[in-house]
């Protein structure tokens, strides 16, 4: 029985060795799985961190673009306001120049009338007013004679200028 016993012991030893081998293989497989899970988890964490950095960079880029857009709009508005102000000043200058030219032209017309008639514009107006007043008195008295207030020696262009003044 010793041989049987030895065979049984050897059989048990083989089973025990097989069991140990299987147990070692299971541990190695579990360790490999844990290693794989750990790598995957590490990779996932790194990817998430990378996504976070990318999101932050995108937000930063978007904020930078928005800031640049605001600055551009602000600059354009400043340019527009300056252009409008320049336009207003130019219009005011043009208006003042037109007024100055009108006054100068009026002065020149008055001087031309004084030279041509020998009277100042105020004197001509007084004469015409007086003449018109006499005409009204004569008509009210019943006289058939009418008085013309038109100055015949003044060219027709100057008459229009006198009336305009």
CSV table of N, CA and C in Angstrom, one decimal:
chain,number,residue,atom,x,y,z
A,1,UNK,N,0.8,-1.2,0.0
A,1,UNK,CA,0.0,0.0,0.0
A,1,UNK,C,0.9,1.3,0.0
A,2,UNK,N,1.9,1.0,0.2
A,2,UNK,CA,2.8,2.2,0.2
A,2,UNK,C,2.9,2.7,-1.2
A,3,UNK,N,2.9,1.8,-2.2
A,3,UNK,CA,2.9,2.3,-3.6
A,3,UNK,C,1.6,3.0,-3.9
A,4,UNK,N,0.5,2.5,-3.4
A,4,UNK,CA,-0.8,3.1,-3.6
A,4,UNK,C,-0.9,4.4,-2.9
A,5,UNK,N,-0.3,4.4,-1.7
A,5,UNK,CA,-0.3,5.6,-0.9
A,5,UNK,C,0.5,6.6,-1.6
A,6,UNK,N,1.7,6.2,-2.1
A,6,UNK,CA,2.6,7.1,-2.7
A,6,UNK,C,1.9,7.7,-4.0
A,7,UNK,N,1.2,6.8,-4.7
A,7,UNK,CA,0.5,7.3,-5.9
A,7,UNK,C,-0.6,8.2,-5.5
A,8,UNK,N,-1.3,8.0,-4.4
A,8,UNK,CA,-2.4,8.8,-3.9
A,8,UNK,C,-1.8,10.2,-3.5
A,9,UNK,N,-0.6,10.1,-2.8
A,9,UNK,CA,0.0,11.3,-2.3
A,9,UNK,C,0.5,12.1,-3.5
A,10,UNK,N,1.1,11.4,-4.5
A,10,UNK,CA,1.5,12.1,-5.7
A,10,UNK,C,0.3,12.7,-6.4
A,11,UNK,N,-0.8,12.0,-6.4
A,11,UNK,CA,-2.0,12.5,-7.1
A,11,UNK,C,-2.4,13.8,-6.3
A,12,UNK,N,-2.4,13.7,-5.0
A,12,UNK,CA,-2.9,14.9,-4.2
A,12,UNK,C,-1.9,16.0,-4.5
A,13,UNK,N,-0.6,15.7,-4.5
A,13,UNK,CA,0.4,16.7,-4.7
A,13,UNK,C,0.2,17.4,-6.1
A,14,UNK,N,-0.1,16.6,-7.1
A,14,UNK,CA,-0.3,17.1,-8.4
A,14,UNK,C,-1.5,18.0,-8.4
A,15,UNK,N,-2.6,17.5,-7.8
A,15,UNK,CA,-3.8,18.3,-7.7
A,15,UNK,C,-3.5,19.6,-6.9
A,16,UNK,N,-2.8,19.5,-5.9
A,16,UNK,CA,-2.4,20.6,-5.1
A,16,UNK,C,-1.6,21.6,-5.9
A,17,UNK,N,-0.6,21.1,-6.7
A,17,UNK,CA,0.2,21.9,-7.5
A,17,UNK,C,-0.7,22.5,-8.7
A,18,UNK,N,-1.6,21.7,-9.2
A,18,UNK,CA,-2.5,22.2,-10.2
A,18,UNK,C,-3.3,23.3,-9.7
A,19,UNK,N,-3.8,23.1,-8.5
A,19,UNK,CA,-4.7,24.1,-7.8
A,19,UNK,C,-3.9,25.4,-7.6
A,20,UNK,N,-2.6,25.2,-7.1
A,20,UNK,CA,-1.7,26.3,-6.9
A,20,UNK,C,-1.4,27.1,-8.2
A,21,UNK,N,-1.2,26.3,-9.2
A,21,UNK,CA,-0.9,26.9,-10.5
A,21,UNK,C,-2.2,27.6,-11.0
A,22,UNK,N,-3.3,27.0,-10.9
A,22,UNK,CA,-4.6,27.7,-11.3
A,22,UNK,C,-4.8,29.0,-10.4
A,23,UNK,N,-4.5,28.9,-9.1
A,23,UNK,CA,-4.7,30.0,-8.3
A,23,UNK,C,-3.7,31.1,-8.7
A,24,UNK,N,-2.4,30.7,-9.0
A,24,UNK,CA,-1.4,31.7,-9.4
A,24,UNK,C,-1.9,32.3,-10.7
A,25,UNK,N,-2.4,31.5,-11.7
A,25,UNK,CA,-2.8,32.1,-12.9
A,25,UNK,C,-4.0,33.0,-12.7
A,26,UNK,N,-4.9,32.7,-11.8
A,26,UNK,CA,-6.1,33.5,-11.5
A,26,UNK,C,-5.6,34.9,-11.0
A,27,UNK,N,-4.6,34.8,-10.0
A,27,UNK,CA,-4.0,36.0,-9.5
A,27,UNK,C,-3.3,36.8,-10.5
A,28,UNK,N,-2.6,36.2,-11.4
A,28,UNK,CA,-1.9,36.9,-12.5
A,28,UNK,C,-2.9,37.6,-13.4
A,29,UNK,N,-4.0,36.8,-13.7
A,29,UNK,CA,-5.1,37.4,-14.6
A,29,UNK,C,-5.7,38.6,-13.9
A,30,UNK,N,-6.0,38.4,-12.6
A,30,UNK,CA,-6.6,39.5,-11.8
A,30,UNK,C,-5.7,40.7,-11.8
A,31,UNK,N,-4.4,40.4,-11.5
A,31,UNK,CA,-3.4,41.5,-11.5
A,31,UNK,C,-3.3,42.2,-12.9
A,32,UNK,N,-3.3,41.4,-13.9
A,32,UNK,CA,-3.3,41.9,-15.3
A,32,UNK,C,-4.6,42.8,-15.6
A,33,UNK,N,-5.7,42.2,-15.1
A,33,UNK,CA,-7.0,43.0,-15.3
A,33,UNK,C,-6.9,44.3,-14.5
A,34,UNK,N,-6.5,44.2,-13.2
A,34,UNK,CA,-6.3,45.4,-12.4
A,34,UNK,C,-5.4,46.4,-13.1
A,35,UNK,N,-4.3,45.9,-13.6
A,35,UNK,CA,-3.3,46.8,-14.3
A,35,UNK,C,-4.0,47.4,-15.5
A,36,UNK,N,-4.7,46.6,-16.3
A,36,UNK,CA,-5.4,47.1,-17.5
A,36,UNK,C,-6.5,48.1,-17.0
A,37,UNK,N,-7.3,47.8,-16.0
A,37,UNK,CA,-8.3,48.8,-15.5
A,37,UNK,C,-7.6,50.1,-15.0
A,38,UNK,N,-6.5,49.9,-14.3
A,38,UNK,CA,-5.7,51.1,-13.8
A,38,UNK,C,-5.3,51.9,-15.0
A,39,UNK,N,-4.7,51.3,-16.0
A,39,UNK,CA,-4.2,52.0,-17.2
A,39,UNK,C,-5.4,52.7,-17.9
A,40,UNK,N,-6.5,52.0,-18.0
A,40,UNK,CA,-7.7,52.6,-18.7
A,40,UNK,C,-8.2,53.8,-17.8
A,41,UNK,N,-8.3,53.6,-16.5
A,41,UNK,CA,-8.7,54.7,-15.6
A,41,UNK,C,-7.8,55.9,-15.7
A,42,UNK,N,-6.5,55.6,-15.7
A,42,UNK,CA,-5.5,56.6,-15.9
A,42,UNK,C,-5.6,57.4,-17.2
A,43,UNK,N,-5.8,56.6,-18.3
A,43,UNK,CA,-6.0,57.1,-19.6
A,43,UNK,C,-7.3,58.0,-19.6
A,44,UNK,N,-8.4,57.5,-19.0
A,44,UNK,CA,-9.6,58.2,-18.9
A,44,UNK,C,-9.4,59.5,-18.2
A,45,UNK,N,-8.7,59.5,-17.1
A,45,UNK,CA,-8.5,60.7,-16.3
A,45,UNK,C,-7.6,61.7,-17.1
A,46,UNK,N,-6.6,61.2,-17.8
A,46,UNK,CA,-5.8,62.1,-18.6
A,46,UNK,C,-6.6,62.7,-19.7
A,47,UNK,N,-7.5,61.9,-20.3
A,47,UNK,CA,-8.3,62.4,-21.4
A,47,UNK,C,-9.3,63.4,-20.9
A,48,UNK,N,-9.8,63.2,-19.7
A,48,UNK,CA,-10.8,64.1,-19.1
A,48,UNK,C,-10.0,65.4,-18.7
A,49,UNK,N,-8.8,65.3,-18.2
A,49,UNK,CA,-8.0,66.5,-17.9
A,49,UNK,C,-7.7,67.2,-19.2
A,50,UNK,N,-7.4,66.5,-20.3
A,50,UNK,CA,-7.1,67.1,-21.6
A,50,UNK,C,-8.3,67.8,-22.1
A,51,UNK,N,-9.5,67.2,-22.0
A,51,UNK,CA,-10.7,67.8,-22.4
A,51,UNK,C,-11.0,69.1,-21.6
A,52,UNK,N,-10.7,69.0,-20.3
A,52,UNK,CA,-10.9,70.2,-19.4
A,52,UNK,C,-9.9,71.3,-19.9
A,53,UNK,N,-8.7,71.0,-20.2
A,53,UNK,CA,-7.7,72.0,-20.7
A,53,UNK,C,-8.2,72.6,-22.0
A,54,UNK,N,-8.7,71.7,-22.9
A,54,UNK,CA,-9.2,72.1,-24.2
A,54,UNK,C,-10.4,73.1,-24.0
A,55,UNK,N,-11.3,72.7,-23.1
A,55,UNK,CA,-12.5,73.5,-22.9
A,55,UNK,C,-12.1,74.9,-22.3
A,56,UNK,N,-11.1,74.9,-21.4
A,56,UNK,CA,-10.6,76.1,-20.8
A,56,UNK,C,-10.0,77.0,-21.9
A,57,UNK,N,-9.2,76.3,-22.8
A,57,UNK,CA,-8.5,77.1,-23.9
A,57,UNK,C,-9.6,77.6,-24.8
A,58,UNK,N,-10.6,76.8,-25.1
A,58,UNK,CA,-11.7,77.3,-26.0
A,58,UNK,C,-12.4,78.5,-25.3
A,59,UNK,N,-12.7,78.4,-24.0
A,59,UNK,CA,-13.4,79.5,-23.3
A,59,UNK,C,-12.5,80.7,-23.3
A,60,UNK,N,-11.2,80.5,-23.1
A,60,UNK,CA,-10.3,81.6,-23.1
A,60,UNK,C,-10.2,82.2,-24.5
A,61,UNK,N,-10.2,81.4,-25.5
A,61,UNK,CA,-10.1,81.9,-26.9
A,61,UNK,C,-11.4,82.6,-27.2
A,62,UNK,N,-12.6,82.1,-26.8
A,62,UNK,CA,-13.9,82.8,-27.0
A,62,UNK,C,-13.9,84.1,-26.3
A,63,UNK,N,-13.4,84.1,-25.1
A,63,UNK,CA,-13.4,85.4,-24.3
A,63,UNK,C,-12.5,86.4,-25.0
A,64,UNK,N,-11.3,85.9,-25.5
A,64,UNK,CA,-10.4,86.8,-26.2
A,64,UNK,C,-11.1,87.3,-27.4
A,65,UNK,N,-11.8,86.5,-28.2
A,65,UNK,CA,-12.4,86.9,-29.4
A,65,UNK,C,-13.5,88.0,-29.0
A,66,UNK,N,-14.3,87.7,-28.0
A,66,UNK,CA,-15.3,88.6,-27.6
A,66,UNK,C,-14.7,89.9,-27.2
A,67,UNK,N,-13.7,89.9,-26.4
A,67,UNK,CA,-13.0,91.1,-26.0
A,67,UNK,C,-12.5,91.9,-27.2
A,68,UNK,N,-11.9,91.2,-28.1
A,68,UNK,CA,-11.4,91.8,-29.4
A,68,UNK,C,-12.6,92.4,-30.1
A,69,UNK,N,-13.7,91.7,-30.2
A,69,UNK,CA,-14.9,92.2,-30.9
A,69,UNK,C,-15.4,93.5,-30.2
A,70,UNK,N,-15.5,93.5,-28.9
A,70,UNK,CA,-15.9,94.7,-28.1
A,70,UNK,C,-15.0,95.8,-28.4
A,71,UNK,N,-13.7,95.5,-28.3
A,71,UNK,CA,-12.7,96.6,-28.6
A,71,UNK,C,-12.8,97.2,-30.0
A,72,UNK,N,-13.0,96.3,-31.0
A,72,UNK,CA,-13.2,96.7,-32.4
A,72,UNK,C,-14.5,97.6,-32.5
A,73,UNK,N,-15.6,97.1,-31.9
A,73,UNK,CA,-16.8,97.9,-32.0
A,73,UNK,C,-16.6,99.2,-31.3
A,74,UNK,N,-16.0,99.2,-30.1
A,74,UNK,CA,-15.7,100.5,-29.4
A,74,UNK,C,-14.9,101.4,-30.3
A,75,UNK,N,-13.9,100.9,-30.9
A,75,UNK,CA,-13.0,101.7,-31.8
A,75,UNK,C,-13.8,102.3,-33.0
A,76,UNK,N,-14.6,101.4,-33.6
A,76,UNK,CA,-15.5,101.8,-34.7
A,76,UNK,C,-16.5,102.9,-34.3
A,77,UNK,N,-17.1,102.7,-33.1
A,77,UNK,CA,-18.0,103.7,-32.6
A,77,UNK,C,-17.3,105.0,-32.4
A,78,UNK,N,-16.1,105.0,-31.8
A,78,UNK,CA,-15.3,106.2,-31.6
A,78,UNK,C,-15.0,106.9,-32.9
A,79,UNK,N,-14.7,106.1,-33.9
A,79,UNK,CA,-14.4,106.7,-35.2
A,79,UNK,C,-15.6,107.3,-35.8
A,80,UNK,N,-16.8,106.6,-35.7
A,80,UNK,CA,-18.1,107.1,-36.2
A,80,UNK,C,-18.4,108.5,-35.5
A,81,UNK,N,-18.3,108.5,-34.1
A,81,UNK,CA,-18.6,109.7,-33.4
A,81,UNK,C,-17.7,110.8,-33.8
A,82,UNK,N,-16.4,110.5,-34.0
A,82,UNK,CA,-15.5,111.6,-34.5
A,82,UNK,C,-15.9,112.0,-35.9
A,83,UNK,N,-16.3,111.1,-36.8
A,83,UNK,CA,-16.7,111.5,-38.1
A,83,UNK,C,-17.9,112.4,-38.1
A,84,UNK,N,-18.9,112.0,-37.2
A,84,UNK,CA,-20.1,112.8,-37.1
A,84,UNK,C,-19.8,114.2,-36.5
A,85,UNK,N,-18.9,114.2,-35.6
A,85,UNK,CA,-18.5,115.5,-35.0
A,85,UNK,C,-17.8,116.4,-36.1
A,86,UNK,N,-16.9,115.7,-36.8
A,86,UNK,CA,-16.2,116.4,-37.9
A,86,UNK,C,-17.2,117.0,-38.9
A,87,UNK,N,-18.2,116.1,-39.3
A,87,UNK,CA,-19.3,116.5,-40.2
A,87,UNK,C,-20.0,117.7,-39.7
A,88,UNK,N,-20.4,117.7,-38.4
A,88,UNK,CA,-21.1,118.8,-37.8
A,88,UNK,C,-20.3,120.1,-37.8
A,89,UNK,N,-19.0,119.9,-37.5
A,89,UNK,CA,-18.2,121.1,-37.5
A,89,UNK,C,-18.0,121.7,-38.9
A,90,UNK,N,-17.9,120.8,-39.9
A,90,UNK,CA,-17.8,121.2,-41.3
A,90,UNK,C,-19.1,121.9,-41.7
A,91,UNK,N,-20.2,121.3,-41.3
A,91,UNK,CA,-21.5,121.9,-41.7
A,91,UNK,C,-21.7,123.3,-41.0
A,92,UNK,N,-21.2,123.4,-39.8
A,92,UNK,CA,-21.3,124.7,-39.1
A,92,UNK,C,-20.4,125.7,-39.8
A,93,UNK,N,-19.2,125.3,-40.1
A,93,UNK,CA,-18.3,126.1,-40.9
A,93,UNK,C,-18.9,126.6,-42.2
A,94,UNK,N,-19.5,125.6,-42.9
A,94,UNK,CA,-20.1,125.9,-44.2
A,94,UNK,C,-21.2,126.9,-44.0
A,95,UNK,N,-22.1,126.7,-43.0
A,95,UNK,CA,-23.2,127.6,-42.7
A,95,UNK,C,-22.6,129.0,-42.3
A,96,UNK,N,-21.6,129.1,-41.5
A,96,UNK,CA,-21.0,130.4,-41.1
A,96,UNK,C,-20.4,131.1,-42.4
A,97,UNK,N,-19.8,130.3,-43.2
A,97,UNK,CA,-19.2,130.8,-44.4
A,97,UNK,C,-20.3,131.4,-45.4
A,98,UNK,N,-21.4,130.6,-45.5
A,98,UNK,CA,-22.5,131.1,-46.3
A,98,UNK,C,-23.1,132.4,-45.7
A,99,UNK,N,-23.2,132.5,-44.4
A,99,UNK,CA,-23.7,133.7,-43.8
A,99,UNK,C,-22.8,134.8,-44.0
A,100,UNK,N,-21.5,134.6,-43.9
A,100,UNK,CA,-20.5,135.6,-44.2
A,100,UNK,C,-20.6,136.1,-45.6
A,101,UNK,N,-20.7,135.1,-46.5
A,101,UNK,CA,-20.8,135.5,-48.0
A,101,UNK,C,-22.1,136.3,-48.2
A,102,UNK,N,-23.2,135.9,-47.6
A,102,UNK,CA,-24.5,136.6,-47.8
A,102,UNK,C,-24.3,138.1,-47.3
A,103,UNK,N,-23.7,138.2,-46.1
A,103,UNK,CA,-23.5,139.6,-45.6
A,103,UNK,C,-22.6,140.4,-46.5
A,104,UNK,N,-21.6,139.7,-47.0
A,104,UNK,CA,-20.7,140.4,-47.9
A,104,UNK,C,-21.4,140.8,-49.2
A,105,UNK,N,-22.2,139.9,-49.7
A,105,UNK,CA,-22.9,140.2,-50.9
A,105,UNK,C,-23.9,141.3,-50.7
A,106,UNK,N,-24.6,141.3,-49.6
A,106,UNK,CA,-25.6,142.3,-49.2
A,106,UNK,C,-24.9,143.7,-49.1
A,107,UNK,N,-23.7,143.7,-48.5
A,107,UNK,CA,-22.9,144.9,-48.4
A,107,UNK,C,-22.5,145.4,-49.8
A,108,UNK,N,-22.1,144.5,-50.6
A,108,UNK,CA,-21.7,144.9,-52.0
A,108,UNK,C,-22.9,145.4,-52.8
A,109,UNK,N,-24.1,144.8,-52.6
A,109,UNK,CA,-25.3,145.3,-53.3
A,109,UNK,C,-25.6,146.7,-52.8
A,110,UNK,N,-25.6,146.9,-51.5
A,110,UNK,CA,-25.9,148.2,-51.0
A,110,UNK,C,-24.9,149.3,-51.5
A,111,UNK,N,-23.7,148.9,-51.5
A,111,UNK,CA,-22.6,149.8,-52.1
A,111,UNK,C,-22.9,150.1,-53.5
A,112,UNK,N,-23.3,149.1,-54.3
A,112,UNK,CA,-23.5,149.3,-55.7
A,112,UNK,C,-24.8,150.2,-55.9
A,113,UNK,N,-25.8,150.0,-55.1
A,113,UNK,CA,-27.0,150.8,-55.2
A,113,UNK,C,-26.7,152.2,-54.9
A,114,UNK,N,-25.9,152.4,-53.8
A,114,UNK,CA,-25.5,153.8,-53.4
A,114,UNK,C,-24.7,154.5,-54.5
A,115,UNK,N,-23.8,153.7,-55.1
A,115,UNK,CA,-23.0,154.3,-56.2
A,115,UNK,C,-23.9,154.6,-57.4
A,116,UNK,N,-24.8,153.7,-57.7
A,116,UNK,CA,-25.6,153.9,-58.9
A,116,UNK,C,-26.7,155.0,-58.7
A,117,UNK,N,-27.3,155.0,-57.5
A,117,UNK,CA,-28.4,156.0,-57.3
A,117,UNK,C,-27.9,157.3,-56.6
A,118,UNK,N,-26.8,157.2,-56.0
A,118,UNK,CA,-26.3,158.4,-55.2
A,118,UNK,C,-27.0,158.5,-53.9
A,119,UNK,N,-27.8,157.5,-53.5
A,119,UNK,CA,-28.4,157.5,-52.2
A,119,UNK,C,-28.1,156.2,-51.5
A,120,UNK,N,-28.2,156.2,-50.1
A,120,UNK,CA,-28.0,155.0,-49.4
A,120,UNK,C,-29.3,154.2,-49.5
A,121,UNK,N,-29.3,152.9,-49.2
A,121,UNK,CA,-30.5,152.0,-49.3
A,121,UNK,C,-31.6,152.6,-48.4
A,122,UNK,N,-31.2,153.0,-47.2
A,122,UNK,CA,-32.2,153.6,-46.3
A,122,UNK,C,-32.9,154.8,-46.9
A,123,UNK,N,-32.1,155.7,-47.5
A,123,UNK,CA,-32.7,156.9,-48.2
A,123,UNK,C,-33.6,156.5,-49.3
A,124,UNK,N,-33.2,155.4,-50.1
A,124,UNK,CA,-34.1,155.0,-51.2
A,124,UNK,C,-35.4,154.4,-50.6
A,125,UNK,N,-35.3,153.7,-49.5
A,125,UNK,CA,-36.5,153.2,-48.9
A,125,UNK,C,-37.4,154.3,-48.4
A,126,UNK,N,-36.8,155.3,-47.7
A,126,UNK,CA,-37.6,156.4,-47.2
A,126,UNK,C,-38.2,157.2,-48.4
A,127,UNK,N,-37.5,157.3,-49.5
A,127,UNK,CA,-38.1,158.0,-50.7
A,127,UNK,C,-39.3,157.2,-51.2
A,128,UNK,N,-39.1,155.9,-51.3
A,128,UNK,CA,-40.2,155.1,-51.8
A,128,UNK,C,-41.4,155.1,-50.9
A,129,UNK,N,-41.1,155.1,-49.6
A,129,UNK,CA,-42.2,155.1,-48.6
A,129,UNK,C,-42.9,156.4,-48.6
A,130,UNK,N,-42.2,157.5,-48.7
A,130,UNK,CA,-42.8,158.8,-48.8
A,130,UNK,C,-43.6,158.9,-50.1
A,131,UNK,N,-43.1,158.4,-51.2
A,131,UNK,CA,-43.8,158.5,-52.5
A,131,UNK,C,-45.1,157.7,-52.4
A,132,UNK,N,-45.0,156.5,-51.8
A,132,UNK,CA,-46.2,155.7,-51.6
A,132,UNK,C,-47.2,156.3,-50.7
A,133,UNK,N,-46.8,157.0,-49.7
A,133,UNK,CA,-47.7,157.7,-48.8
A,133,UNK,C,-48.4,158.9,-49.5
A,134,UNK,N,-47.6,159.6,-50.3
A,134,UNK,CA,-48.2,160.7,-51.1
A,134,UNK,C,-49.2,160.2,-52.1
A,135,UNK,N,-48.9,159.1,-52.7
A,135,UNK,CA,-49.8,158.4,-53.7
A,135,UNK,C,-51.2,158.1,-53.0
A,136,UNK,N,-51.1,157.6,-51.8
A,136,UNK,CA,-52.3,157.2,-51.0
A,136,UNK,C,-53.1,158.4,-50.7
A,137,UNK,N,-52.4,159.6,-50.4
A,137,UNK,CA,-53.1,160.8,-50.0
A,137,UNK,C,-53.8,161.4,-51.3
A,138,UNK,N,-53.1,161.3,-52.4
A,138,UNK,CA,-53.6,161.9,-53.6
A,138,UNK,C,-54.9,161.1,-54.0
A,139,UNK,N,-54.8,159.8,-53.9
A,139,UNK,CA,-56.0,159.0,-54.3
A,139,UNK,C,-57.1,159.2,-53.4
A,140,UNK,N,-56.9,159.4,-52.1
A,140,UNK,CA,-58.0,159.6,-51.2
A,140,UNK,C,-58.6,161.0,-51.5
A,141,UNK,N,-57.9,162.0,-52.0
A,141,UNK,CA,-58.5,163.3,-52.3
A,141,UNK,C,-59.2,163.3,-53.6
A,142,UNK,N,-59.1,162.2,-54.3
A,142,UNK,CA,-59.9,162.1,-55.6
A,142,UNK,C,-59.1,162.5,-56.8
A,143,UNK,N,-57.9,162.8,-56.7
A,143,UNK,CA,-57.1,163.2,-57.9
A,143,UNK,C,-56.9,162.0,-58.7
A,144,UNK,N,-57.0,162.1,-60.0
A,144,UNK,CA,-56.8,161.0,-60.9
A,144,UNK,C,-55.4,160.7,-61.2
A,145,UNK,N,-54.5,161.6,-60.8
A,145,UNK,CA,-53.1,161.4,-61.1
A,145,UNK,C,-52.5,160.4,-60.2
A,146,UNK,N,-51.7,159.4,-60.7
A,146,UNK,CA,-51.1,158.4,-59.9
A,146,UNK,C,-49.6,158.6,-59.9
A,147,UNK,N,-48.9,158.2,-58.8
A,147,UNK,CA,-47.5,158.4,-58.7
A,147,UNK,C,-46.9,157.0,-58.8
A,148,UNK,N,-45.9,156.8,-59.6
A,148,UNK,CA,-45.2,155.5,-59.7
A,148,UNK,C,-43.9,155.6,-58.8
A,149,UNK,N,-43.8,154.6,-57.9
A,149,UNK,CA,-42.6,154.5,-57.0
A,149,UNK,C,-41.5,153.8,-57.6
A,150,UNK,N,-41.6,153.4,-58.9
A,150,UNK,CA,-40.5,152.7,-59.6
A,150,UNK,C,-39.5,153.6,-60.0
A,151,UNK,N,-38.2,153.3,-59.7
A,151,UNK,CA,-37.1,154.1,-60.1
A,151,UNK,C,-36.7,153.6,-61.5
A,152,UNK,N,-36.9,154.4,-62.5
A,152,UNK,CA,-36.7,154.0,-63.9
A,152,UNK,C,-35.2,153.8,-64.3
A,153,UNK,N,-34.3,154.5,-63.7
A,153,UNK,CA,-32.9,154.5,-64.1
A,153,UNK,C,-32.1,153.3,-63.5
A,154,UNK,N,-32.8,152.5,-62.6
A,154,UNK,CA,-32.1,151.3,-62.0
A,154,UNK,C,-32.4,150.1,-62.9
A,155,UNK,N,-31.4,149.4,-63.3
A,155,UNK,CA,-31.6,148.2,-64.1
A,155,UNK,C,-32.5,147.2,-63.3
A,156,UNK,N,-33.3,146.4,-64.1
A,156,UNK,CA,-34.2,145.5,-63.4
A,156,UNK,C,-33.6,144.5,-62.5
A,157,UNK,N,-32.4,144.1,-62.7
A,157,UNK,CA,-31.7,143.1,-61.8
A,157,UNK,C,-31.5,143.8,-60.4
A,158,UNK,N,-31.2,145.0,-60.4
A,158,UNK,CA,-30.9,145.7,-59.1
A,158,UNK,C,-32.3,145.9,-58.3
A,159,UNK,N,-33.3,146.1,-59.1
A,159,UNK,CA,-34.7,146.3,-58.4
A,159,UNK,C,-35.0,145.1,-57.6
A,160,UNK,N,-34.7,143.9,-58.2
A,160,UNK,CA,-35.0,142.7,-57.5
A,160,UNK,C,-34.1,142.5,-56.3
A,161,UNK,N,-32.9,143.0,-56.4
A,161,UNK,CA,-32.0,142.9,-55.3
A,161,UNK,C,-32.4,143.8,-54.2
A,162,UNK,N,-32.9,145.0,-54.5
A,162,UNK,CA,-33.4,145.9,-53.5
A,162,UNK,C,-34.5,145.3,-52.8
A,163,UNK,N,-35.5,144.7,-53.5
A,163,UNK,CA,-36.6,144.1,-52.9
A,163,UNK,C,-36.2,142.9,-52.0
A,164,UNK,N,-35.2,142.2,-52.4
A,164,UNK,CA,-34.8,141.1,-51.6
A,164,UNK,C,-34.1,141.5,-50.3
A,165,UNK,N,-33.5,142.7,-50.3
A,165,UNK,CA,-32.9,143.2,-49.1
A,165,UNK,C,-33.9,143.7,-48.2
